Structures are given as C-alpha cells and as structure tokens.
Amino acid sequence: MQDYYDLLGLAVGATPTEIKSAYHAKLREFPAHKHPQEFKAIRAAYEALRKGESQPEQDFFDLQPCQQELDSAAVTQLRERATDQAQVTLAELVRLTF
C-alpha cells in the first residue's frame, strides 16, 4: 500500500480528493500512448487507493478460483511407479506392437 502512495507522490492517509488530483497529475505526466507500463502502474495504484478499506470485504464475497497444490512426495512416488511400469525391453515392445 505504501508503494501506491509513493507512486502517486502522496503521503500516507491522503484524502480522496488529493488521491484523485495526484492521479490526474500523473496521467498528464505519463500518458498511456507514450508510457504504457507507467500508465498501468499509476492506474493500479489509483484503483487500490480509491477502493481503500472496502477491498478486503469485496474480496471476501468474490468467487475465488480453486487453488490446489501438489504434494511433491506423492508426485515423485507416482512418477517412479509410472517409470517402473513403462520400462520394457525392445523385444517386449516389438512383440506388443505387432
């Protein structure tokens, strides 16, 4: 959050009017057609500061995609089993193919 204030050149706790004024000043300084990356960062900072404290409540009710992490030990064990079952000799491969 501190980075957003720094990006817009504001002190922490700036009023919504100050935030909006700083946002428009930065847009004049970094127009989108000449500075697309800076424009995106300024826009993101403004949106984050504009939403303020209401953001966590909105995130709570928004649908979040499921995130699943794989157990690396289980993945390693499955890989070893698959490798063991996939190992065949050339003769077996030819016999199974034809």
XYZ file of N, CA and C in Angstrom:
294
model
N 0.827 -1.178 0.000
C 0.000 0.000 0.000
C 0.875 1.245 0.000
N 1.996 1.180 0.728
C 2.914 2.323 0.788
C 3.448 2.649 -0.598
N 3.713 1.618 -1.412
C 4.227 1.842 -2.761
C 3.244 2.632 -3.607
N 1.957 2.383 -3.407
C 0.949 3.106 -4.175
C 0.995 4.599 -3.860
N 1.144 4.914 -2.588
C 1.242 6.325 -2.210
C 2.505 6.938 -2.806
N 3.612 6.195 -2.742
C 4.864 6.709 -3.302
C 4.740 6.912 -4.807
N 4.099 5.969 -5.482
C 3.957 6.059 -6.930
C 3.180 7.297 -7.348
N 2.167 7.633 -6.569
C 1.372 8.818 -6.889
C 1.938 10.082 -6.251
N 3.016 9.941 -5.471
C 3.627 11.111 -4.853
C 2.803 11.675 -3.715
N 2.168 10.793 -2.948
C 1.283 11.218 -1.865
C 1.835 10.773 -0.521
N 1.379 11.432 0.531
C 1.667 10.985 1.889
C 0.600 9.971 2.287
N 0.987 9.031 3.138
C 0.025 8.028 3.606
C -1.119 8.732 4.321
N -2.334 8.333 4.007
C -3.502 8.942 4.626
C -4.041 10.128 3.857
N -3.650 10.252 2.587
C -4.149 11.359 1.768
C -5.663 11.224 1.589
N -6.316 12.344 1.405
C -7.775 12.342 1.226
C -8.117 11.868 -0.179
N -9.352 11.435 -0.398
C -9.755 11.008 -1.744
C -9.562 12.108 -2.795
N -9.776 13.353 -2.409
C -9.575 14.463 -3.347
C -8.103 14.590 -3.729
N -7.211 14.449 -2.751
C -5.774 14.508 -3.030
C -5.341 13.339 -3.906
N -5.898 12.160 -3.645
C -5.561 10.972 -4.435
C -5.984 11.182 -5.886
N -7.201 11.655 -6.085
C -7.705 11.875 -7.439
C -6.892 12.942 -8.149
N -6.537 14.004 -7.452
C -5.743 15.074 -8.038
C -4.354 14.570 -8.438
N -3.730 13.790 -7.557
C -2.402 13.253 -7.863
C -2.474 12.278 -9.031
N -3.551 11.499 -9.088
C -3.742 10.543 -10.187
C -3.812 11.268 -11.528
N -4.600 12.323 -11.596
C -4.718 13.064 -12.851
C -3.416 13.768 -13.208
N -2.690 14.237 -12.220
C -1.393 14.875 -12.482
C -0.410 13.859 -13.057
N -0.421 12.636 -12.509
C 0.476 11.589 -13.027
C 0.065 11.149 -14.427
N -1.235 11.139 -14.704
C -1.683 10.772 -16.054
C -1.210 11.797 -17.084
N -1.194 13.057 -16.685
C -0.682 14.081 -17.602
C 0.822 13.914 -17.806
N 1.507 13.476 -16.736
C 2.957 13.291 -16.806
C 3.321 12.039 -17.606
N 2.522 10.974 -17.449
C 2.796 9.698 -18.115
C 1.579 9.274 -18.939
N 1.360 9.857 -20.111
C 0.207 9.457 -20.926
C 0.353 8.004 -21.400
N -0.788 7.346 -21.581
C -0.804 5.915 -21.892
C -0.124 5.589 -23.216
N -0.257 6.447 -24.197
C 0.308 6.127 -25.508
C 1.830 6.266 -25.546
N 2.404 7.003 -24.625
C 3.863 7.145 -24.591
C 4.515 6.311 -23.490
N 3.811 6.080 -22.403
C 4.361 5.346 -21.247
C 3.350 4.300 -20.794
N 3.158 3.226 -21.563
C 2.105 2.254 -21.206
C 2.347 1.549 -19.872
N 3.587 1.208 -19.554
C 3.850 0.495 -18.287
C 3.602 1.398 -17.087
N 4.059 2.627 -17.181
C 3.841 3.566 -16.084
C 2.352 3.859 -15.918
N 1.651 3.965 -17.053
C 0.214 4.215 -17.007
C -0.507 3.096 -16.262
N -0.135 1.847 -16.569
C -0.764 0.714 -15.892
C -0.487 0.747 -14.397
N 0.752 1.063 -14.013
C 1.099 1.096 -12.594
C 0.353 2.223 -11.880
N 0.275 3.375 -12.531
C -0.439 4.514 -11.936
C -1.919 4.180 -11.791
N -2.485 3.577 -12.795
C -3.901 3.199 -12.765
C -4.174 2.194 -11.646
N -3.287 1.200 -11.511
C -3.438 0.190 -10.462
C -3.330 0.834 -9.082
N -2.397 1.756 -8.930
C -2.224 2.433 -7.643
C -3.463 3.254 -7.312
N -3.976 3.958 -8.299
C -5.168 4.780 -8.074
C -6.359 3.903 -7.688
N -6.554 2.807 -8.410
C -7.683 1.922 -8.116
C -7.563 1.333 -6.708
N -6.353 0.964 -6.324
C -6.158 0.385 -4.987
C -6.425 1.420 -3.905
N -5.931 2.634 -4.101
C -6.135 3.668 -3.091
C -7.576 4.157 -3.091
N -8.195 4.186 -4.262
C -9.580 4.643 -4.352
C -10.523 3.702 -3.610
N -10.265 2.421 -3.754
C -11.128 1.437 -3.091
C -10.878 1.400 -1.591
N -9.664 1.719 -1.187
C -9.341 1.845 0.232
C -9.622 0.604 1.031
N -10.280 0.769 2.150
C -10.511 -0.318 3.089
C -11.624 -1.254 2.659
N -12.418 -0.870 1.673
C -13.534 -1.727 1.287
C -13.082 -2.941 0.478
N -11.863 -2.943 0.010
C -11.376 -4.024 -0.841
C -11.428 -5.402 -0.173
N -10.939 -5.568 1.082
C -10.991 -6.913 1.663
C -12.406 -7.475 1.761
N -13.410 -6.624 2.059
C -14.774 -7.124 2.139
C -15.256 -7.582 0.765
N -14.919 -6.827 -0.267
C -15.334 -7.228 -1.606
C -14.659 -8.526 -2.002
N -13.381 -8.690 -1.656
C -12.673 -9.917 -1.979
C -13.302 -11.117 -1.282
N -13.827 -10.897 -0.081
C -14.424 -11.993 0.665
C -15.623 -12.568 -0.067
N -16.424 -11.730 -0.683
C -17.625 -12.202 -1.356
C -17.391 -12.556 -2.818
N -16.291 -12.166 -3.382
C -15.983 -12.520 -4.764
C -15.630 -13.999 -4.852
N -16.004 -14.608 -5.954
C -15.644 -16.002 -6.172
C -14.156 -16.093 -6.465
N -13.513 -16.977 -5.798
C -12.085 -17.173 -5.991
C -11.872 -18.517 -6.692
N -10.954 -18.588 -7.625
C -10.697 -19.875 -8.263
C -10.051 -20.835 -7.264
N -10.341 -22.088 -7.445
C -9.749 -23.101 -6.576
C -8.260 -23.195 -6.862
N -7.517 -23.300 -5.809
C -6.084 -23.460 -5.968
C -5.687 -24.760 -5.280
N -4.980 -25.575 -5.992
C -4.578 -26.864 -5.469
C -3.083 -26.990 -5.582
N -2.466 -27.426 -4.548
C -1.026 -27.655 -4.589
C -0.787 -29.154 -4.561
N 0.177 -29.575 -5.343
C 0.507 -30.984 -5.400
C 1.554 -31.310 -4.347
N 1.377 -32.465 -3.731
C 2.368 -32.942 -2.770
C 3.545 -33.489 -3.566
N 4.700 -32.880 -3.409
C 5.860 -33.258 -4.224
C 6.280 -34.704 -3.966
N 6.117 -35.185 -2.722
C 6.479 -36.580 -2.425
C 5.557 -37.542 -3.170
N 4.269 -37.216 -3.215
C 3.317 -38.074 -3.919
C 3.577 -38.054 -5.421
N 3.928 -36.886 -5.948
C 4.229 -36.784 -7.377
C 5.468 -37.615 -7.713
N 6.476 -37.545 -6.865
C 7.694 -38.326 -7.090
C 7.384 -39.818 -7.051
N 6.553 -40.238 -6.088
C 6.192 -41.648 -5.974
C 5.405 -42.107 -7.211
N 4.480 -41.293 -7.687
C 3.718 -41.654 -8.883
C 4.619 -41.718 -10.112
N 5.573 -40.777 -10.205
C 6.498 -40.781 -11.331
C 7.337 -42.057 -11.334
N 7.799 -42.464 -10.157
C 8.599 -43.691 -10.057
C 7.774 -44.918 -10.455
N 6.533 -44.983 -10.006
C 5.671 -46.119 -10.375
C 5.433 -46.153 -11.879
N 5.154 -45.006 -12.454
C 4.904 -44.945 -13.894
C 6.145 -45.329 -14.674
N 7.295 -44.871 -14.209
C 8.548 -45.204 -14.880
C 8.822 -46.698 -14.791
N 8.580 -47.282 -13.613
C 8.792 -48.723 -13.450
C 7.879 -49.523 -14.371
N 6.637 -49.104 -14.519
C 5.700 -49.834 -15.370
C 5.978 -49.594 -16.847
N 6.591 -48.473 -17.166
C 6.845 -48.146 -18.563
C 8.125 -48.787 -19.084
N 8.959 -49.296 -18.213
C 10.208 -49.893 -18.662
C 9.944 -51.269 -19.271
N 10.197 -51.370 -20.543
C 10.045 -52.642 -21.267
C 11.282 -52.823 -22.122
N 11.552 -54.023 -22.438
C 12.688 -54.288 -23.320
C 12.248 -54.044 -24.754
N 13.239 -53.941 -25.628
C 12.938 -53.723 -27.038
C 12.153 -54.905 -27.607
N 12.515 -56.111 -27.182
C 11.802 -57.296 -27.662
C 10.342 -57.285 -27.227
N 10.098 -56.894 -25.977
C 8.715 -56.815 -25.500
C 7.947 -55.745 -26.263
N 8.612 -54.626 -26.558
C 7.958 -53.549 -27.286
C 7.576 -54.001 -28.688
N 8.478 -54.704 -29.352
C 8.187 -55.189 -30.698
C 7.062 -56.206 -30.648
N 7.099 -57.097 -29.661
C 6.061 -58.121 -29.542
C 4.697 -57.484 -29.238
N 4.685 -56.453 -28.385
C 3.425 -55.792 -28.056
C 2.890 -54.957 -29.220
N 3.800 -54.456 -30.046
C 3.394 -53.594 -31.154
C 2.812 -54.394 -32.313
N 3.408 -55.545 -32.592
C 2.968 -56.302 -33.768
C 2.232 -57.539 -33.414
